[in-house]
GROMACS .gro file of C-alpha atoms in nm:
model
  439
    1MET     CA    1   1.080   0.834   3.523
    2VAL     CA    2   1.177   0.508   3.353
    3PRO     CA    3   1.294   0.563   2.993
    4ILE     CA    4   1.103   0.335   2.758
    5SER     CA    5   1.215   0.245   2.408
    6PHE     CA    6   0.898   0.090   2.262
    7ASN     CA    7   1.105  -0.063   1.983
    8ARG     CA    8   0.935  -0.064   1.645
    9ILE     CA    9   0.731  -0.361   1.539
   10ASP     CA   10   0.740  -0.388   1.156
   11PRO     CA   11   0.836  -0.017   1.139
   12LEU     CA   12   0.799   0.037   0.766
   13PHE     CA   13   0.469  -0.144   0.712
   14MET     CA   14   0.238   0.157   0.731
   15TYR     CA   15   0.478   0.379   0.540
   16THR     CA   16   0.510   0.130   0.254
   17GLN     CA   17   0.131   0.111   0.230
   18LEU     CA   18   0.101   0.488   0.204
   19LEU     CA   19   0.395   0.523  -0.032
   20LYS     CA   20   0.263   0.250  -0.261
   21GLU     CA   21  -0.080   0.413  -0.282
   22ALA     CA   22   0.074   0.754  -0.347
   23LEU     CA   23   0.301   0.624  -0.623
   24LEU     CA   24   0.020   0.449  -0.805
   25ASP     CA   25  -0.215   0.749  -0.779
   26ILE     CA   26   0.027   1.020  -0.893
   27GLN     CA   27  -0.054   1.172  -1.231
   28ASP     CA   28   0.256   1.339  -1.367
   29ASP     CA   29   0.441   1.406  -1.692
   30ASP     CA   30   0.594   1.074  -1.798
   31GLU     CA   31   0.839   1.236  -2.037
   32LYS     CA   32   0.963   1.465  -1.761
   33SER     CA   33   0.986   1.172  -1.520
   34ILE     CA   34   1.188   0.964  -1.766
   35LYS     CA   35   1.424   1.254  -1.822
   36GLU     CA   36   1.469   1.307  -1.447
   37PHE     CA   37   1.531   0.934  -1.402
   38THR     CA   38   1.801   0.916  -1.671
   39GLU     CA   39   1.966   1.229  -1.532
   40TYR     CA   40   1.966   1.067  -1.188
   41CYS     CA   41   2.116   0.748  -1.335
   42ARG     CA   42   2.403   0.947  -1.483
   43THR     CA   43   2.502   1.060  -1.132
   44GLN     CA   44   2.524   0.701  -1.009
   45LYS     CA   45   2.830   0.481  -1.029
   46ASP     CA   46   2.818   0.139  -1.196
   47VAL     CA   47   2.521   0.233  -1.417
   48SER     CA   48   2.569   0.160  -1.786
   49LYS     CA   49   2.567   0.475  -1.999
   50THR     CA   50   2.470   0.260  -2.296
   51THR     CA   51   2.158   0.141  -2.116
   52ILE     CA   52   2.073   0.497  -2.009
   53GLU     CA   53   2.088   0.608  -2.372
   54LYS     CA   54   1.881   0.305  -2.473
   55ILE     CA   55   1.612   0.402  -2.223
   56GLU     CA   56   1.607   0.758  -2.359
   57ARG     CA   57   1.569   0.633  -2.717
   58GLU     CA   58   1.354   0.324  -2.680
   59TYR     CA   59   1.158   0.335  -2.354
   60ARG     CA   60   0.822   0.362  -2.534
   61ASP     CA   61   0.917   0.089  -2.783
   62HIS     CA   62   0.908  -0.189  -2.523
   63SER     CA   63   0.675  -0.297  -2.244
   64PRO     CA   64   0.759  -0.233  -1.876
   65ILE     CA   65   0.789  -0.609  -1.823
   66TRP     CA   66   1.039  -0.625  -2.109
   67TRP     CA   67   1.255  -0.363  -1.937
   68TYR     CA   68   1.216  -0.523  -1.594
   69THR     CA   69   1.309  -0.874  -1.707
   70GLY     CA   70   1.580  -0.768  -1.949
   71PRO     CA   71   1.956  -0.766  -1.879
   72TYR     CA   72   1.955  -0.406  -1.763
   73PHE     CA   73   2.008  -0.221  -1.435
   74ILE     CA   74   1.637  -0.141  -1.394
   75TYR     CA   75   1.560  -0.470  -1.215
   76SER     CA   76   1.849  -0.445  -0.969
   77MET     CA   77   1.801  -0.072  -0.903
   78LEU     CA   78   1.428  -0.105  -0.839
   79ASN     CA   79   1.466  -0.409  -0.615
   80TYR     CA   80   1.743  -0.239  -0.418
   81GLY     CA   81   1.528   0.068  -0.370
   82LEU     CA   82   1.230  -0.135  -0.248
   83ARG     CA   83   1.431  -0.360  -0.019
   84GLN     CA   84   1.625  -0.075   0.139
   85MET     CA   85   1.325   0.161   0.131
   86ASP     CA   86   1.551   0.408  -0.049
   87VAL     CA   87   1.296   0.683  -0.107
   88ASP     CA   88   1.521   0.866  -0.353
   89ILE     CA   89   1.532   0.564  -0.586
   90ILE     CA   90   1.165   0.476  -0.537
   91LEU     CA   91   1.047   0.826  -0.624
   92LYS     CA   92   1.279   0.853  -0.923
   93MET     CA   93   1.142   0.520  -1.050
   94GLY     CA   94   0.783   0.600  -0.956
   95PHE     CA   95   0.680   0.637  -1.321
   96PHE     CA   96   0.821   0.291  -1.399
   97ILE     CA   97   0.654   0.133  -1.094
   98ARG     CA   98   0.321   0.273  -1.215
   99HIS     CA   99   0.378   0.154  -1.572
  100LEU     CA  100   0.480  -0.193  -1.456
  101HIS     CA  101   0.186  -0.216  -1.216
  102ASN     CA  102  -0.060  -0.108  -1.484
  103HIS     CA  103   0.088  -0.347  -1.740
  104ILE     CA  104   0.063  -0.645  -1.503
  105THR     CA  105  -0.291  -0.544  -1.409
  106GLU     CA  106  -0.393  -0.525  -1.774
  107LEU     CA  107  -0.238  -0.863  -1.854
  108HIS     CA  108  -0.423  -1.012  -1.558
  109ARG     CA  109  -0.753  -0.877  -1.687
  110GLN     CA  110  -0.686  -1.009  -2.037
  111GLN     CA  111  -0.591  -1.356  -1.920
  112GLU     CA  112  -0.835  -1.391  -1.629
  113LYS     CA  113  -1.119  -1.530  -1.844
  114ASN     CA  114  -0.901  -1.789  -2.017
  115THR     CA  115  -0.697  -1.907  -1.720
  116PRO     CA  116  -0.843  -2.200  -1.522
  117LYS     CA  117  -0.669  -2.100  -1.203
  118HIS     CA  118  -0.542  -1.785  -1.049
  119PHE     CA  119  -0.167  -1.797  -1.041
  120GLN     CA  120   0.127  -1.600  -0.907
  121VAL     CA  121   0.421  -1.506  -1.125
  122PHE     CA  122   0.766  -1.435  -0.991
  123ARG     CA  123   1.057  -1.303  -1.195
  124GLY     CA  124   1.188  -1.622  -1.354
  125GLN     CA  125   0.923  -1.848  -1.196
  126GLU     CA  126   0.555  -1.940  -1.235
  127ARG     CA  127   0.371  -2.089  -0.939
  128PHE     CA  128   0.008  -2.202  -0.933
  129ALA     CA  129  -0.153  -2.132  -0.599
  130ARG     CA  130  -0.481  -2.109  -0.414
  131PRO     CA  131  -0.737  -1.859  -0.548
  132ALA     CA  132  -0.610  -1.508  -0.492
  133THR     CA  133  -0.810  -1.210  -0.379
  134LYS     CA  134  -1.063  -1.082  -0.631
  135ASN     CA  135  -0.981  -0.722  -0.553
  136PRO     CA  136  -0.837  -0.587  -0.883
  137ASN     CA  137  -0.636  -0.328  -0.691
  138SER     CA  138  -0.431  -0.606  -0.537
  139VAL     CA  139  -0.290  -0.707  -0.876
  140GLY     CA  140   0.042  -0.556  -0.969
  141ILE     CA  141   0.350  -0.440  -0.784
  142LEU     CA  142   0.412  -0.572  -0.435
  143PHE     CA  143   0.666  -0.406  -0.207
  144VAL     CA  144   0.900  -0.667  -0.060
  145ILE     CA  145   0.781  -0.595   0.295
  146ASN     CA  146   0.423  -0.674   0.187
  147THR     CA  147   0.491  -1.004   0.010
  148ASP     CA  148   0.352  -1.338   0.121
  149THR     CA  149   0.635  -1.457   0.341
  150ASP     CA  150   0.515  -1.818   0.339
  151ILE     CA  151   0.538  -1.824  -0.040
  152CYS     CA  152   0.882  -1.664  -0.028
  153LYS     CA  153   1.008  -1.920   0.221
  154LYS     CA  154   0.847  -2.229   0.068
  155SER     CA  155   0.879  -2.171  -0.304
  156SER     CA  156   1.203  -1.989  -0.369
  157THR     CA  157   1.463  -2.241  -0.265
  158PRO     CA  158   1.304  -2.566  -0.393
  159PHE     CA  159   1.256  -2.406  -0.734
  160ALA     CA  160   1.616  -2.287  -0.744
  161GLU     CA  161   1.753  -2.617  -0.618
  162LYS     CA  162   1.577  -2.813  -0.893
  163THR     CA  163   1.693  -2.590  -1.177
  164LEU     CA  164   2.041  -2.471  -1.077
  165PRO     CA  165   2.376  -2.637  -1.002
  166PRO     CA  166   2.441  -2.678  -0.626
  167ASN     CA  167   2.677  -2.381  -0.603
  168HIS     CA  168   2.520  -2.146  -0.854
  169PRO     CA  169   2.522  -1.775  -0.749
  170ASP     CA  170   2.146  -1.751  -0.810
  171LEU     CA  171   2.091  -2.023  -0.551
  172ALA     CA  172   2.289  -1.809  -0.308
  173SER     CA  173   2.056  -1.521  -0.394
  174SER     CA  174   1.754  -1.739  -0.312
  175TYR     CA  175   1.892  -1.827   0.030
  176ASN     CA  176   1.978  -1.460   0.085
  177ASN     CA  177   1.622  -1.354   0.000
  178ILE     CA  178   1.477  -1.614   0.236
  179GLY     CA  179   1.711  -1.483   0.504
  180MET     CA  180   1.576  -1.133   0.447
  181VAL     CA  181   1.219  -1.257   0.495
  182TYR     CA  182   1.306  -1.435   0.820
  183TYR     CA  183   1.501  -1.129   0.939
  184ASN     CA  184   1.203  -0.900   0.879
  185MET     CA  185   0.983  -1.148   1.066
  186GLY     CA  186   1.220  -1.142   1.364
  187GLU     CA  187   1.310  -1.511   1.324
  188HIS     CA  188   1.678  -1.448   1.367
  189LEU     CA  189   1.809  -1.805   1.392
  190LYS     CA  190   1.634  -1.903   1.068
  191ALA     CA  191   1.761  -1.586   0.903
  192LEU     CA  192   2.113  -1.670   1.018
  193SER     CA  193   2.091  -2.021   0.875
  194SER     CA  194   1.978  -1.891   0.535
  195TYR     CA  195   2.239  -1.616   0.524
  196GLU     CA  196   2.516  -1.859   0.617
  197ARG     CA  197   2.408  -2.105   0.346
  198SER     CA  198   2.412  -1.819   0.097
  199LEU     CA  199   2.764  -1.727   0.208
  200GLU     CA  200   2.885  -2.087   0.173
  201ILE     CA  201   2.773  -2.096  -0.189
  202LYS     CA  202   2.920  -1.756  -0.267
  203LYS     CA  203   3.258  -1.862  -0.126
  204ILE     CA  204   3.267  -2.143  -0.382
  205ALA     CA  205   3.107  -1.965  -0.677
  206LEU     CA  206   3.262  -1.619  -0.655
  207PRO     CA  207   3.611  -1.466  -0.636
  208PRO     CA  208   3.741  -1.426  -0.277
  209ASN     CA  209   3.687  -1.050  -0.266
  210HIS     CA  210   3.362  -1.023  -0.458
  211PRO     CA  211   3.134  -0.744  -0.323
  212SER     CA  212   2.852  -0.995  -0.282
  213LEU     CA  213   3.058  -1.167  -0.013
  214ALA     CA  214   3.078  -0.838   0.173
  215SER     CA  215   2.699  -0.815   0.151
  216SER     CA  216   2.662  -1.163   0.303
  217TYR     CA  217   2.897  -1.088   0.591
  218GLY     CA  218   2.706  -0.767   0.649
  219ASN     CA  219   2.371  -0.947   0.660
  220ILE     CA  220   2.505  -1.205   0.905
  221GLY     CA  221   2.641  -0.922   1.116
  222LEU     CA  222   2.300  -0.757   1.128
  223VAL     CA  223   2.145  -1.076   1.265
  224TYR     CA  224   2.410  -1.117   1.534
  225ASN     CA  225   2.368  -0.751   1.626
  226LYS     CA  226   1.992  -0.801   1.669
  227MET     CA  227   2.064  -1.106   1.886
  228GLY     CA  228   2.296  -0.903   2.109
  229GLU     CA  229   2.604  -1.102   2.000
  230TYR     CA  230   2.804  -0.786   1.949
  231SER     CA  231   3.155  -0.929   1.925
  232ILE     CA  232   3.050  -1.173   1.651
  233ALA     CA  233   2.856  -0.899   1.474
  234LEU     CA  234   3.162  -0.676   1.486
  235SER     CA  235   3.384  -0.943   1.332
  236MET     CA  236   3.131  -0.993   1.050
  237PHE     CA  237   3.106  -0.621   0.977
  238GLU     CA  238   3.484  -0.585   0.983
  239ARG     CA  239   3.519  -0.872   0.735
  240ALA     CA  240   3.260  -0.705   0.513
  241LEU     CA  241   3.458  -0.381   0.529
  242GLU     CA  242   3.785  -0.558   0.442
  243ILE     CA  243   3.631  -0.703   0.127
  244ALA     CA  244   3.457  -0.378   0.036
  245LYS     CA  245   3.785  -0.188   0.057
  246ILE     CA  246   3.934  -0.424  -0.202
  247ALA     CA  247   3.631  -0.466  -0.426
  248LEU     CA  248   3.484  -0.116  -0.433
  249PRO     CA  249   3.603   0.238  -0.513
  250PRO     CA  250   3.735   0.426  -0.206
  251ASN     CA  251   3.422   0.637  -0.161
  252HIS     CA  252   3.158   0.382  -0.255
  253PRO     CA  253   2.834   0.390  -0.048
  254GLY     CA  254   2.896   0.026   0.045
  255LEU     CA  255   3.199   0.133   0.247
  256ALA     CA  256   2.984   0.389   0.424
  257SER     CA  257   2.731   0.119   0.513
  258SER     CA  258   3.001  -0.107   0.658
  259ASN     CA  259   3.142   0.175   0.869
  260ASN     CA  260   2.791   0.264   0.979
  261ASN     CA  261   2.722  -0.094   1.090
  262ILE     CA  262   3.048  -0.106   1.282
  263GLY     CA  263   2.958   0.222   1.451
  264ASN     CA  264   2.621   0.083   1.556
  265VAL     CA  265   2.783  -0.220   1.718
  266TYR     CA  266   3.038  -0.010   1.906
  267HIS     CA  267   2.749   0.209   2.021
  268SER     CA  268   2.563  -0.096   2.155
  269MET     CA  269   2.882  -0.206   2.331
  270GLY     CA  270   2.917   0.134   2.498
  271GLU     CA  271   3.243   0.211   2.315
  272TYR     CA  272   3.131   0.557   2.215
  273SER     CA  273   3.464   0.694   2.095
  274LYS     CA  274   3.502   0.408   1.846
  275ALA     CA  275   3.137   0.439   1.747
  276LEU     CA  276   3.181   0.809   1.676
  277SER     CA  277   3.490   0.745   1.465
  278SER     CA  278   3.309   0.486   1.251
  279HIS     CA  279   2.999   0.698   1.204
  280GLU     CA  280   3.206   1.003   1.109
  281ARG     CA  281   3.395   0.796   0.851
  282SER     CA  282   3.062   0.675   0.712
  283LEU     CA  283   2.940   1.035   0.691
  284GLU     CA  284   3.257   1.146   0.510
  285ILE     CA  285   3.204   0.885   0.240
  286ARG     CA  286   2.835   0.959   0.204
  287LYS     CA  287   2.904   1.331   0.160
  288ILE     CA  288   3.122   1.242  -0.140
  289ALA     CA  289   2.917   0.958  -0.285
  290LEU     CA  290   2.559   1.078  -0.240
  291PRO     CA  291   2.349   1.384  -0.326
  292PRO     CA  292   2.361   1.652  -0.053
  293ASN     CA  293   2.013   1.574   0.081
  294HIS     CA  294   2.016   1.195   0.054
  295PRO     CA  295   1.831   1.016   0.340
  296ASP     CA  296   2.145   0.816   0.424
  297LEU     CA  297   2.321   1.139   0.519
  298ALA     CA  298   2.039   1.207   0.764
  299ARG     CA  299   2.088   0.858   0.909
  300SER     CA  300   2.457   0.931   0.963
  301TYR     CA  301   2.385   1.260   1.139
  302ASN     CA  302   2.120   1.087   1.348
  303ASN     CA  303   2.360   0.810   1.451
  304ILE     CA  304   2.629   1.063   1.541
  305GLY     CA  305   2.370   1.249   1.747
  306ASN     CA  306   2.285   0.926   1.931
  307VAL     CA  307   2.650   0.877   2.025
  308TYR     CA  308   2.691   1.234   2.150
  309ASP     CA  309   2.365   1.198   2.344
  310ASN     CA  310   2.494   0.891   2.526
  311MET     CA  311   2.826   1.065   2.590
  312GLY     CA  312   2.640   1.350   2.760
  313GLN     CA  313   2.751   1.602   2.495
  314TYR     CA  314   2.402   1.736   2.445
  315SER     CA  315   2.487   2.047   2.246
  316LYS     CA  316   2.669   1.841   1.982
  317ALA     CA  317   2.391   1.583   1.984
  318LEU     CA  318   2.133   1.853   1.922
  319THR     CA  319   2.333   1.997   1.631
  320SER     CA  320   2.352   1.654   1.467
  321TYR     CA  321   1.982   1.582   1.520
  322GLU     CA  322   1.889   1.921   1.375
  323ARG     CA  323   2.101   1.855   1.065
  324ALA     CA  324   1.936   1.515   1.023
  325LEU     CA  325   1.594   1.679   1.045
  326GLU     CA  326   1.686   1.945   0.788
  327ILE     CA  327   1.776   1.676   0.535
  328ARG     CA  328   1.471   1.465   0.613
  329LYS     CA  329   1.240   1.762   0.557
  330ILE     CA  330   1.382   1.793   0.205
  331ALA     CA  331   1.428   1.426   0.118
  332LEU     CA  332   1.120   1.264   0.271
  333PRO     CA  333   0.742   1.312   0.265
  334PRO     CA  334   0.619   1.564   0.526
  335ASN     CA  335   0.486   1.304   0.770
  336HIS     CA  336   0.752   1.038   0.733
  337PRO     CA  337   0.826   0.839   1.053
  338ASP     CA  338   1.194   0.936   1.032
  339GLN     CA  339   1.098   1.300   1.085
  340ALA     CA  340   0.909   1.191   1.395
  341GLN     CA  341   1.225   1.013   1.509
  342SER     CA  342   1.427   1.334   1.468
  343TYR     CA  343   1.179   1.541   1.671
  344ASN     CA  344   1.168   1.270   1.937
  345ASN     CA  345   1.548   1.261   1.962
  346MET     CA  346   1.564   1.638   1.993
  347GLY     CA  347   1.298   1.620   2.263
  348ASN     CA  348   1.510   1.367   2.453
  349VAL     CA  349   1.808   1.602   2.449
  350TYR     CA  350   1.606   1.905   2.556
  351HIS     CA  351   1.452   1.693   2.832
  352LYS     CA  352   1.796   1.595   2.964
  353MET     CA  353   1.909   1.958   2.945
  354GLY     CA  354   1.611   2.061   3.158
  355GLU     CA  355   1.459   2.269   2.878
  356TYR     CA  356   1.115   2.126   2.930
  357SER     CA  357   0.921   2.369   2.713
  358LYS     CA  358   1.136   2.288   2.408
  359ALA     CA  359   1.125   1.917   2.492
  360LEU     CA  360   0.746   1.927   2.504
  361THR     CA  361   0.724   2.107   2.169
  362SER     CA  362   0.951   1.849   2.004
  363TYR     CA  363   0.770   1.552   2.157
  364GLU     CA  364   0.431   1.689   2.054
  365ARG     CA  365   0.548   1.741   1.695
  366SER     CA  366   0.679   1.385   1.691
  367LEU     CA  367   0.345   1.260   1.819
  368GLU     CA  368   0.153   1.455   1.552
  369ILE     CA  369   0.352   1.287   1.276
  370ARG     CA  370   0.324   0.942   1.430
  371LYS     CA  371  -0.053   0.974   1.458
  372ILE     CA  372  -0.064   1.030   1.081
  373ALA     CA  373   0.209   0.790   0.972
  374LEU     CA  374   0.155   0.491   1.201
  375PRO     CA  375  -0.129   0.256   1.296
  376PRO     CA  376  -0.335   0.380   1.595
  377ASN     CA  377  -0.182   0.132   1.840
  378HIS     CA  378   0.177   0.138   1.719
  379PRO     CA  379   0.434   0.110   2.002
  380GLU     CA  380   0.606   0.433   1.895
  381LEU     CA  381   0.286   0.621   1.978
  382ALA     CA  382   0.313   0.474   2.326
  383GLY     CA  383   0.670   0.602   2.337
  384SER     CA  384   0.556   0.953   2.246
  385PHE     CA  385   0.282   0.960   2.510
  386ASN     CA  386   0.532   0.827   2.765
  387ASN     CA  387   0.784   1.100   2.681
  388ILE     CA  388   0.525   1.377   2.702
  389GLY     CA  389   0.408   1.236   3.033
  390GLY     CA  390   0.766   1.244   3.158
  391VAL     CA  391   0.795   1.615   3.081
  392TYR     CA  392   0.468   1.694   3.258
  393CYS     CA  393   0.585   1.496   3.558
  394ASN     CA  394   0.907   1.698   3.574
  395THR     CA  395   0.715   2.026   3.549
  396GLY     CA  396   0.481   1.919   3.829
  397GLU     CA  397   0.173   1.893   3.606
  398TYR     CA  398   0.079   1.554   3.743
  399SER     CA  399  -0.276   1.537   3.612
  400LYS     CA  400  -0.155   1.585   3.253
  401ALA     CA  401   0.133   1.345   3.315
  402LEU     CA  402  -0.105   1.077   3.439
  403SER     CA  403  -0.331   1.116   3.135
  404MET     CA  404  -0.037   1.074   2.896
  405LEU     CA  405   0.119   0.781   3.079
  406GLU     CA  406  -0.212   0.596   3.103
  407ARG     CA  407  -0.258   0.640   2.726
  408ALA     CA  408   0.092   0.504   2.673
  409LEU     CA  409   0.010   0.199   2.883
  410GLU     CA  410  -0.318   0.137   2.695
  411ILE     CA  411  -0.133   0.126   2.362
  412ALA     CA  412   0.153  -0.081   2.501
  413LYS     CA  413  -0.091  -0.346   2.627
  414ILE     CA  414  -0.225  -0.384   2.273
  415ALA     CA  415   0.103  -0.352   2.083
  416LEU     CA  416   0.346  -0.550   2.298
  417PRO     CA  417   0.366  -0.908   2.428
  418PRO     CA  418   0.223  -0.949   2.781
  419ASN     CA  419   0.565  -0.994   2.941
  420HIS     CA  420   0.742  -0.713   2.756
  421PRO     CA  421   0.959  -0.506   2.996
  422ASP     CA  422   0.820  -0.177   2.864
  423LEU     CA  423   0.481  -0.265   3.015
  424ALA     CA  424   0.644  -0.278   3.356
  425GLY     CA  425   0.818   0.051   3.279
  426SER     CA  426   0.487   0.219   3.193
  427SER     CA  427   0.322   0.094   3.510
  428ASN     CA  428   0.621   0.211   3.712
  429ASN     CA  429   0.602   0.560   3.562
  430ILE     CA  430   0.234   0.585   3.654
  431GLY     CA  431   0.325   0.479   4.006
  432ILE     CA  432   0.586   0.756   4.026
  433VAL     CA  433   0.323   1.015   3.934
  434TYR     CA  434   0.081   0.887   4.198
  435LEU     CA  435   0.364   0.897   4.451
  436ASN     CA  436   0.441   1.259   4.364
  437MET     CA  437   0.070   1.342   4.392
  438GLY     CA  438   0.069   1.192   4.740
  439VAL     CA  439  -0.194   0.936   4.644
   0.00000   0.00000   0.00000
């Protein structure tokens, strides 16, 4: 059978929709949530203890918008959590997201009658626009992956350019944000251009080993990695790591991210020994820097499992995948796509080991989660049906195999471009089954 990747298309879209709805609907004890949030903040590095104490004393004395727009860590922590889809941060700040959403919604209702036009407000910017949707539920917090990308691209930079000096760090941030939008849209050349402009400004405006420079090199590396330019990506990630080693504490999560990125590039280049070394270093740092069941630890175990899988060391791969799944069961919602990924990876290993019954169980569990977590024609569903069909083919159950593979092809035709290679792979797999059936 032909292995098919069915790479994700906008992989976090459905999850962010569900998470957003869940956060806004939760009814919990605000006082308890605030206490849990401040306790969490005390475990984090680079978080002002003075601000933590201020939140404990004065949270109810000020509006959510006051806290969000003030010179405190709340803005940066929340935006980081949303951009990185860091579930730990998002859940800890769920009470604040609800309060901020409700406050914005209430202000909108109060001002709607007296405002001649609907308008959109950004942090630090007001922009009049075309009439917005009249659905009151659409007013409030927007996750970064759900924002209007045309507005992000068209409005952010001109506004910054007119109000800031040419090499102001905030202008670099605007270019960086535009780069993120293009990156998420898959427009890699445009993302690269924006990231490089951001880096140029930072080189002038910031000290030579500022951590923000490391972030820029890392972003540029991610684009080159997506484009298959692995040697350039590697040089970018290595430069990011050099700066991070100087600018950050020795066990800072940023160092773990740089090592993780380097490991991913080595993996793509087929240099598995180097990939394993980088991923293990990343895991070491994360074990020190993060809570024991942080999702990033699961990512490290998953990446290590991927390397062992490609090295043919299936027992070690399985151990790593199982550890990743254990953490994800604790850290993530029960039907999170990452849990489906873990089950799918375990199924792949069992399949290669010839343990078809266990492979089938893992693949079916992955499919169950994906049916709940993803849109009905998501390419990862096609991947699950393809994998299950592969097991049935190997066990000689050709009728079941054919049913699964045909379902995979149906979804792939909807989800993928007409010339995508995975469509040919699906058709080929169906042909193999017919050949084995003697048809």
